[in-house]
Coordinates of C-alpha atoms and ligand atoms in Angstrom, one line a residue:
X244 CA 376.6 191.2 -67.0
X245 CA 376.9 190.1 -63.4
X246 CA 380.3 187.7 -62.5
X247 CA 379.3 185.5 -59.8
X248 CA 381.7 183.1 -58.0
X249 CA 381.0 179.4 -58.5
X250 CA 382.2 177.0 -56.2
X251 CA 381.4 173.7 -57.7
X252 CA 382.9 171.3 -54.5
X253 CA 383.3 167.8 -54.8
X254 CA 381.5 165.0 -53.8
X255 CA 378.2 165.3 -55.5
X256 CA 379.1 169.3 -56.4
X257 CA 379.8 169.0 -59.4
X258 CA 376.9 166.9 -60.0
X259 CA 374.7 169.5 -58.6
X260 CA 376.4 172.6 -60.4
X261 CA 376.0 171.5 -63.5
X262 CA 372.4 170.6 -63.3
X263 CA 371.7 174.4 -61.8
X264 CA 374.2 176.3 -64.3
X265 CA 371.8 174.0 -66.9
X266 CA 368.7 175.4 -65.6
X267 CA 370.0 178.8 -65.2
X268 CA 371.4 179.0 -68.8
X269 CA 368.0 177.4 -70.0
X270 CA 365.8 180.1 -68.0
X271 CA 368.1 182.4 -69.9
X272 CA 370.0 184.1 -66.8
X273 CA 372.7 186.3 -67.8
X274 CA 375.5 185.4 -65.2
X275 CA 379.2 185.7 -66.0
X276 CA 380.4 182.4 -63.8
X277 CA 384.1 183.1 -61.9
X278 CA 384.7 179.0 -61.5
X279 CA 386.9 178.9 -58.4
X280 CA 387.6 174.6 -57.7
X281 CA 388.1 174.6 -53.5
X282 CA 388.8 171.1 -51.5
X283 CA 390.2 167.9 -51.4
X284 CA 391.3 167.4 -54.8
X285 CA 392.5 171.0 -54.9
X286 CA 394.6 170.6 -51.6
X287 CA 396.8 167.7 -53.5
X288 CA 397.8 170.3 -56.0
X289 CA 398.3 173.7 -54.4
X290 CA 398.8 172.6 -51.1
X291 CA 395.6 174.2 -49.6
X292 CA 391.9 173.4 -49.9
X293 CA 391.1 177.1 -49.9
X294 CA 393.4 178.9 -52.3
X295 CA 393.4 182.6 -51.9
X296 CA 392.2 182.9 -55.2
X297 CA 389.1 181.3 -53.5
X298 CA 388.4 184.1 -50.9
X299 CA 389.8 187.0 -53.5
X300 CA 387.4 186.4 -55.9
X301 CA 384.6 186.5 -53.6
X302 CA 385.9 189.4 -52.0
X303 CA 385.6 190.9 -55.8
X304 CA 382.6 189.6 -57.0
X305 CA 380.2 190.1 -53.3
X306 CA 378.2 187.4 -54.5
X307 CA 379.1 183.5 -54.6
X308 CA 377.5 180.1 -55.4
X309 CA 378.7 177.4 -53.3
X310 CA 378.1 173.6 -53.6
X311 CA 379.6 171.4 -50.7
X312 CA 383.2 171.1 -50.4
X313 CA 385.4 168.2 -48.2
X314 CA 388.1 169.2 -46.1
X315 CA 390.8 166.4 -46.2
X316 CA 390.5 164.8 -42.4
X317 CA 393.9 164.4 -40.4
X318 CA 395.7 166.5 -42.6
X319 CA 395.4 169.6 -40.2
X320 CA 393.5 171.8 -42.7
X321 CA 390.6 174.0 -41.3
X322 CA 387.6 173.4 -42.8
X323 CA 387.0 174.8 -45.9
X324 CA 383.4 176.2 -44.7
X325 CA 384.8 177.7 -41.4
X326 CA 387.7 179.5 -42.7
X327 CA 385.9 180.8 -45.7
X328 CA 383.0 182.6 -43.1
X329 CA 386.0 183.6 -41.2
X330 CA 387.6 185.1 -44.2
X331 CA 384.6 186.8 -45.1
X332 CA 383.1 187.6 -42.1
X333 CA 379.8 185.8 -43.0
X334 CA 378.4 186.2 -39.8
X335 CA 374.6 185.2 -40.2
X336 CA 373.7 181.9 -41.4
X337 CA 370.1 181.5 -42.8
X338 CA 368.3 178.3 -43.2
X339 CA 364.6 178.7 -44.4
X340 CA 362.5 175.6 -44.0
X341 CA 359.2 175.4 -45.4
X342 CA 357.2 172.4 -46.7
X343 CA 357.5 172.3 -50.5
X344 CA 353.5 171.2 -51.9
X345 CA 354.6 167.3 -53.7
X346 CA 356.6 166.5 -50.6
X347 CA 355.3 164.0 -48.1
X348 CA 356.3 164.4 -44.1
X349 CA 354.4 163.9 -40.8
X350 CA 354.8 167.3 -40.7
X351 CA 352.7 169.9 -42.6
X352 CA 352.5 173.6 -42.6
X353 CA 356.2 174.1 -41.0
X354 CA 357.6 177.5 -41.9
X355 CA 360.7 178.1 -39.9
X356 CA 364.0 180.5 -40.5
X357 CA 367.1 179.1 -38.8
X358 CA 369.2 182.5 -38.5
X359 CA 372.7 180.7 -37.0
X360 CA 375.7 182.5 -35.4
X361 CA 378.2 181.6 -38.3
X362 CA 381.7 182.8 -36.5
X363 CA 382.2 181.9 -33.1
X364 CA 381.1 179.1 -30.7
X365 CA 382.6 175.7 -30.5
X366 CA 382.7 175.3 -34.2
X367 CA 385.6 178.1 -34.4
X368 CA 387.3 174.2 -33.5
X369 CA 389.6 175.8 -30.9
X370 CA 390.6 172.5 -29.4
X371 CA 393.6 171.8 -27.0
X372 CA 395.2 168.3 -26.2
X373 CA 396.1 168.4 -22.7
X374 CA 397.3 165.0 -22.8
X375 CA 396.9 161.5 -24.2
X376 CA 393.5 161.0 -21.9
X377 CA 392.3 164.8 -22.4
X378 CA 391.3 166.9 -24.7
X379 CA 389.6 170.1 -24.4
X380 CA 387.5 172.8 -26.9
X381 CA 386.7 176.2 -26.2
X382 CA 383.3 178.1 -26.7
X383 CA 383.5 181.6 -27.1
X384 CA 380.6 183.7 -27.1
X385 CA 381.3 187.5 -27.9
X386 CA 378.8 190.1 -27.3
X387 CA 379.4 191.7 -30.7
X388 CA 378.6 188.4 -33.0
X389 CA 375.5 187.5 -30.1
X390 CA 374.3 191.4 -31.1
X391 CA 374.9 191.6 -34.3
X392 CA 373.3 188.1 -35.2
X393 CA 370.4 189.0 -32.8
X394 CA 369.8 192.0 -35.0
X395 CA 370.0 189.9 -38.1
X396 CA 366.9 187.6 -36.9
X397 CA 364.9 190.7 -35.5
X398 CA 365.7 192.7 -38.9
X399 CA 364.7 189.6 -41.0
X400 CA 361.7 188.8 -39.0
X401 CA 360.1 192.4 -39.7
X402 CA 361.3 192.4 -43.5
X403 CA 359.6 188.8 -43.5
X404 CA 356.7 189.9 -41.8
X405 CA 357.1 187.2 -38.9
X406 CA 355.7 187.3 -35.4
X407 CA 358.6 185.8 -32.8
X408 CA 362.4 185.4 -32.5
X409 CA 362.8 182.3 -30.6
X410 CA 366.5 182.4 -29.0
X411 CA 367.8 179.5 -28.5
X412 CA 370.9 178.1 -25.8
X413 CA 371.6 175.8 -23.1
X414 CA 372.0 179.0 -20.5
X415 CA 371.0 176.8 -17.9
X416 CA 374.4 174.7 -17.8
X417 CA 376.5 177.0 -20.1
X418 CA 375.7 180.2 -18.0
X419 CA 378.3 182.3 -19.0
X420 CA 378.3 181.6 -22.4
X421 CA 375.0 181.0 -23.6
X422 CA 374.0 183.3 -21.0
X423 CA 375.6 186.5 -22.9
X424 CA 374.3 185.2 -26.0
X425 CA 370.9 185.3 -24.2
X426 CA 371.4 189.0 -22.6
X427 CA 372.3 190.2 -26.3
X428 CA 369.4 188.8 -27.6
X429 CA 367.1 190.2 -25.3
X430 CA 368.3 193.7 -25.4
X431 CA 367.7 193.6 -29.0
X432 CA 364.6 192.3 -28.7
X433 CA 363.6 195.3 -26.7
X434 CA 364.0 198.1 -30.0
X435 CA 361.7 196.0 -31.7
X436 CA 358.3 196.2 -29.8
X437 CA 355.9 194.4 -32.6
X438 CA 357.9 191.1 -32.8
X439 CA 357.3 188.7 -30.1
X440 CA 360.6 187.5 -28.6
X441 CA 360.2 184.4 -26.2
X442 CA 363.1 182.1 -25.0
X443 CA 363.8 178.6 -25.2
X444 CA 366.1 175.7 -23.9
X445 CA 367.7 174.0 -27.3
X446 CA 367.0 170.2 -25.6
X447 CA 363.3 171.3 -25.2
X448 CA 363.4 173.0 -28.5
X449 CA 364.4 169.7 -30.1
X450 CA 361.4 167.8 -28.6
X451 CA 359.1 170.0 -29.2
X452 CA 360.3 170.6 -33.1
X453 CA 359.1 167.0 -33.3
X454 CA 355.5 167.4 -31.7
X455 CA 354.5 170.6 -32.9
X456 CA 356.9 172.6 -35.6
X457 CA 354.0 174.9 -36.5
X458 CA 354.9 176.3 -33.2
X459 CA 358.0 177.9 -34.6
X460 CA 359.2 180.8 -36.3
X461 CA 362.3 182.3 -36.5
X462 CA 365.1 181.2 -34.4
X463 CA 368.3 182.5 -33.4
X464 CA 370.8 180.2 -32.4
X465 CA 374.5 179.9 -31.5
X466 CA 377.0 178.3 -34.1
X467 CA 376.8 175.1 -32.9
X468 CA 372.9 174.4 -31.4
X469 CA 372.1 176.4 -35.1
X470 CA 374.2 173.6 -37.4
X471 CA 372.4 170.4 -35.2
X472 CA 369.1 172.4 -35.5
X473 CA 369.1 173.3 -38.8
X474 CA 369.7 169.6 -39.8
X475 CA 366.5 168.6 -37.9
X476 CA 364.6 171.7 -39.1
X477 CA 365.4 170.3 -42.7
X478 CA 364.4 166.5 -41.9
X479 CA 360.7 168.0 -41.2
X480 CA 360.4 169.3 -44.4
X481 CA 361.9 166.3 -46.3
X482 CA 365.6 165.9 -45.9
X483 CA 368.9 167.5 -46.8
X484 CA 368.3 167.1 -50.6
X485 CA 366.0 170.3 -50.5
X486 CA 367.5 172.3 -47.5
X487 CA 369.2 175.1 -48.7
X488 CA 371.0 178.2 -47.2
X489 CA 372.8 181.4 -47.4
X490 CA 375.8 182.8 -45.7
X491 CA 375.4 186.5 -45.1
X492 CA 377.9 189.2 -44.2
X493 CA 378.4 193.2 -44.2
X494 CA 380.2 193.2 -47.9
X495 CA 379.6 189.0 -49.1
X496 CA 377.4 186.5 -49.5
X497 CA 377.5 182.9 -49.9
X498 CA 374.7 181.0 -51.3
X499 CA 375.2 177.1 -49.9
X500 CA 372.9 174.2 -49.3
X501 CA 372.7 173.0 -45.9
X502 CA 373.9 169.3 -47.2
X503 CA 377.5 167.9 -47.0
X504 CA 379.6 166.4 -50.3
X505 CA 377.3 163.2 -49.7
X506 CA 380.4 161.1 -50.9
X507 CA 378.0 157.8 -50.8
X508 CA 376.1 158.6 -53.6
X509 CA 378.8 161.0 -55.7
X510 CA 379.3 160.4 -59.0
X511 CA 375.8 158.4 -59.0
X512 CA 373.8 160.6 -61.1
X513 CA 371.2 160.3 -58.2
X514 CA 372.0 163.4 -55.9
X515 CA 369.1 165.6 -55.7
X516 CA 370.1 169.3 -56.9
X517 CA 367.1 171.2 -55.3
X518 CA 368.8 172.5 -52.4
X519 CA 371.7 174.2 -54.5
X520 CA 369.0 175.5 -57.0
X521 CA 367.1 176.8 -54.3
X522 CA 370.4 178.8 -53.2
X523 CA 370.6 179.8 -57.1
X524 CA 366.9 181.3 -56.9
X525 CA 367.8 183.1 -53.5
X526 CA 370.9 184.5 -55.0
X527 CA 369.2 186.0 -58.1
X528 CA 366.6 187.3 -55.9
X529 CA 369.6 188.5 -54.1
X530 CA 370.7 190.6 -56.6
X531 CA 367.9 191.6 -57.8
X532 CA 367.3 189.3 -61.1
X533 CA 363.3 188.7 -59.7
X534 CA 361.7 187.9 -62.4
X535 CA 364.2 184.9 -63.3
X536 CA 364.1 183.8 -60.0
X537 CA 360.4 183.3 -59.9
X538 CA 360.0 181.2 -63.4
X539 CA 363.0 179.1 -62.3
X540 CA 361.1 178.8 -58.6
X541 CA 358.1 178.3 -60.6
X542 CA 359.3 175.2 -63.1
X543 CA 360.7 173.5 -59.9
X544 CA 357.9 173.6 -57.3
X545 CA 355.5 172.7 -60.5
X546 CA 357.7 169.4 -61.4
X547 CA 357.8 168.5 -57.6
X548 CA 354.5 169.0 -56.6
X549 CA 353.6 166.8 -59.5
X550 CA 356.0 163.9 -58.1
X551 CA 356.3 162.2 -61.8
X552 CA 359.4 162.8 -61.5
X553 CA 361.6 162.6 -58.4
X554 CA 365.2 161.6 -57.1
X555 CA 365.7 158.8 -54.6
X556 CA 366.0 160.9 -51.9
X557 CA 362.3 162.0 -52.2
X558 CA 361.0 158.3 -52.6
X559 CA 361.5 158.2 -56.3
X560 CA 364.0 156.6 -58.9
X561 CA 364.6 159.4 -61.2
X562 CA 368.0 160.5 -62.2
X563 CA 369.7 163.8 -61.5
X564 CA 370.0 164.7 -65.0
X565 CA 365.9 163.4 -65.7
X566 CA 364.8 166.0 -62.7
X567 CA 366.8 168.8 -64.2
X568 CA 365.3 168.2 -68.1
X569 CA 362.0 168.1 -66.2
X570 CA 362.6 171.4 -64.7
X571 CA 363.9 172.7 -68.1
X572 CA 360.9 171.6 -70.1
X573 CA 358.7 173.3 -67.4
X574 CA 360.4 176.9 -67.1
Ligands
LIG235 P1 378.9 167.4 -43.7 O1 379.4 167.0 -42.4 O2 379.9 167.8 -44.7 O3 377.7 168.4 -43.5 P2 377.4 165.0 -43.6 O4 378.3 163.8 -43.3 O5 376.6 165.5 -42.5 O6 378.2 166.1 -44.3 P3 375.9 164.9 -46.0 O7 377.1 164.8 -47.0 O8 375.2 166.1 -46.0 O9 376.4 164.5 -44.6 O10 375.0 163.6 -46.3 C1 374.1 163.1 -45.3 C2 373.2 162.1 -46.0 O11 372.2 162.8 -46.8 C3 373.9 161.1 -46.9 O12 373.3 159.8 -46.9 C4 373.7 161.7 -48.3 O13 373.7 160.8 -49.3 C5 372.3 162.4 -48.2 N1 372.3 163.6 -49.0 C6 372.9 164.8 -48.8 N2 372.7 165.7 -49.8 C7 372.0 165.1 -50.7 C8 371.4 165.4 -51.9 N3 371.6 166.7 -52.5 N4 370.7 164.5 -52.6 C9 370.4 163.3 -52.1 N5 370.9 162.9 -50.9 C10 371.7 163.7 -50.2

């Protein structure tokens, strides 16, 4: 039997987790769960948000299921997300975003893969106080991670059978930066011939996400332009509660929602648990349990796109635990 890591976070995590470890036992997945607890509550007992046990286990097991995690604030710990794609080396980000048939938007037929630069950028959070009235943060853009994430998003694009890489930057004021990140990109762009590559500034990018998303296909996007984006990307299909993503590297992968802890509505029973089943399905896909994957994808599209049945989030009053019997009784 597979072990898979399981992260279950805090916040609404553990909500969440046990609504998809429900569904997954019910659709009869055999998956050995390593439970590894990360974050806040964790860093009051062994001094860390991110034990070692954390990263070791991953490091064993290849394959992880994460749910949100806090890092304490003003404590000077890293953040929990950042180190752990350090650690690992997850240096490719994937956001899918596609409308889901059931949920209502202004925007229909949007079908977009954010594929972010997970390592470097200003979210590496190297910061310097040069005094009281000053602080400064440095972006670093490195040819390898720009090349290697640029061959992600043009290696995905053919497996997904897409037409264009967007890259995205702001190479117009961050020349040096953005503008290797651009170079990169283009010189992959050139080994593959059938996929359109076309360039774009990320403050145009965001208007025109809002006018015309169809427009888009896959983009490739620093650390920092790819979290802001990906957030947006997500509010065009219906909102963070169905937004999920995967961390990627050489030897790991880390299957995470886009969404945060969500500390407003923890412990609420209302937290919507699609985006981490929607990880869950990608990960069993991932390695290679199909046919699971599809009823479970299958029970969940069928109970949204009838709408009886929906969490606040989505414009209905149902509870977390009332969604995931739905889904149950459907698979
Ligand atoms: P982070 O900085 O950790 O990404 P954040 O502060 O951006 O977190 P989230 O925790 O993602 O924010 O929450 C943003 C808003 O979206 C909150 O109002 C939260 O309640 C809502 N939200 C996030 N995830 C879900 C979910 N799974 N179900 C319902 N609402 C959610």
């Amino acid at each position: 039997m597979k072990t898979v890591t399981l992260i279950p976070g805090d916040g609404i995590g553990p909500e969440i987790t046990e609504a998809v470890q429900s569904i997954l036992k019910a659709a009869d997945v055999q998956i050995n769960w390593d439970i590894q607890t990360a974050g806040a509550d964790v860093a009051q007992i062994e001094g860390t948000p991110l034990p070692n046990r954390v990263i070791e286990s991953i490091k064993k097991n290849k394959v992880a299921l994460k749910a949100p995690v806090t890092t304490p604030i003003g404590k000077g710990f890293r953040s929990v997300n950042v180190a752990l794609r350090k650690e690992l080396d997850l240096y490719a980000n994937i956001r899918p975003c596609k409308n889901i048939k059931g949920i209502e938007t202004p925007f229909k037929d949007v079908d977009i893969i954010v594929v972010r630069e997970n390592t470097e950028d200003l979210y590496a959070g190297e910061e310097e106080k040069v005094n009281d009235d000053c602080a400064k943060s440095i972006k670093t853009i490195t040819r390898k991670a720009s090349t290697r994430i640029a061959q992600y998003a043009f290696e995905l694009a053919v497996k997904e059978n897409r037409k264009t890489v967007w890259a995205v930057t702001k190479a117009n004021i961050c020349k040096l930066s953005d503008g290797l990140f651009l170079e990169c990109c283009k010189e992959v762009s050139e080994q593959y011939p059938s996929i359109e590559y076309k360039e774009i500034l990320v403050d145009n990018l965001c208007m025109q996400l809002v006018q015309n998303p169809q427009k888009f296909d896959v983009l490739v996007l620093p650390n920092l332009y790819g979290d802001i984006v990906s957030d947006l990307t997500a509010g065009l299909i219906g909102g963070l509660g169905i937004a999920q993503g995967a961390n990627i590297g050489i030897d790991c992968a880390v299957f995470e929602p886009v969404h945060g802890s969500a500390p407003d509505i923890k412990g609420q029973n209302k937290a919507n648990p699609t985006a981490l089943l929607l990880c869950a399905i990608n990960m069993l896909k991932y390695i290679n349990e199909n046919e699971k994957a599809n009823k479970i994808e299958k029970a969940l599209f069928k109970v949204i796109e009838e709408g009886d049945v929906k969490t606040a989030d989505l414009g209905g009053s149902s509870t977390t635990s009332e969604f995931t019997s739905e889904i149950i009784k459907n698979l």
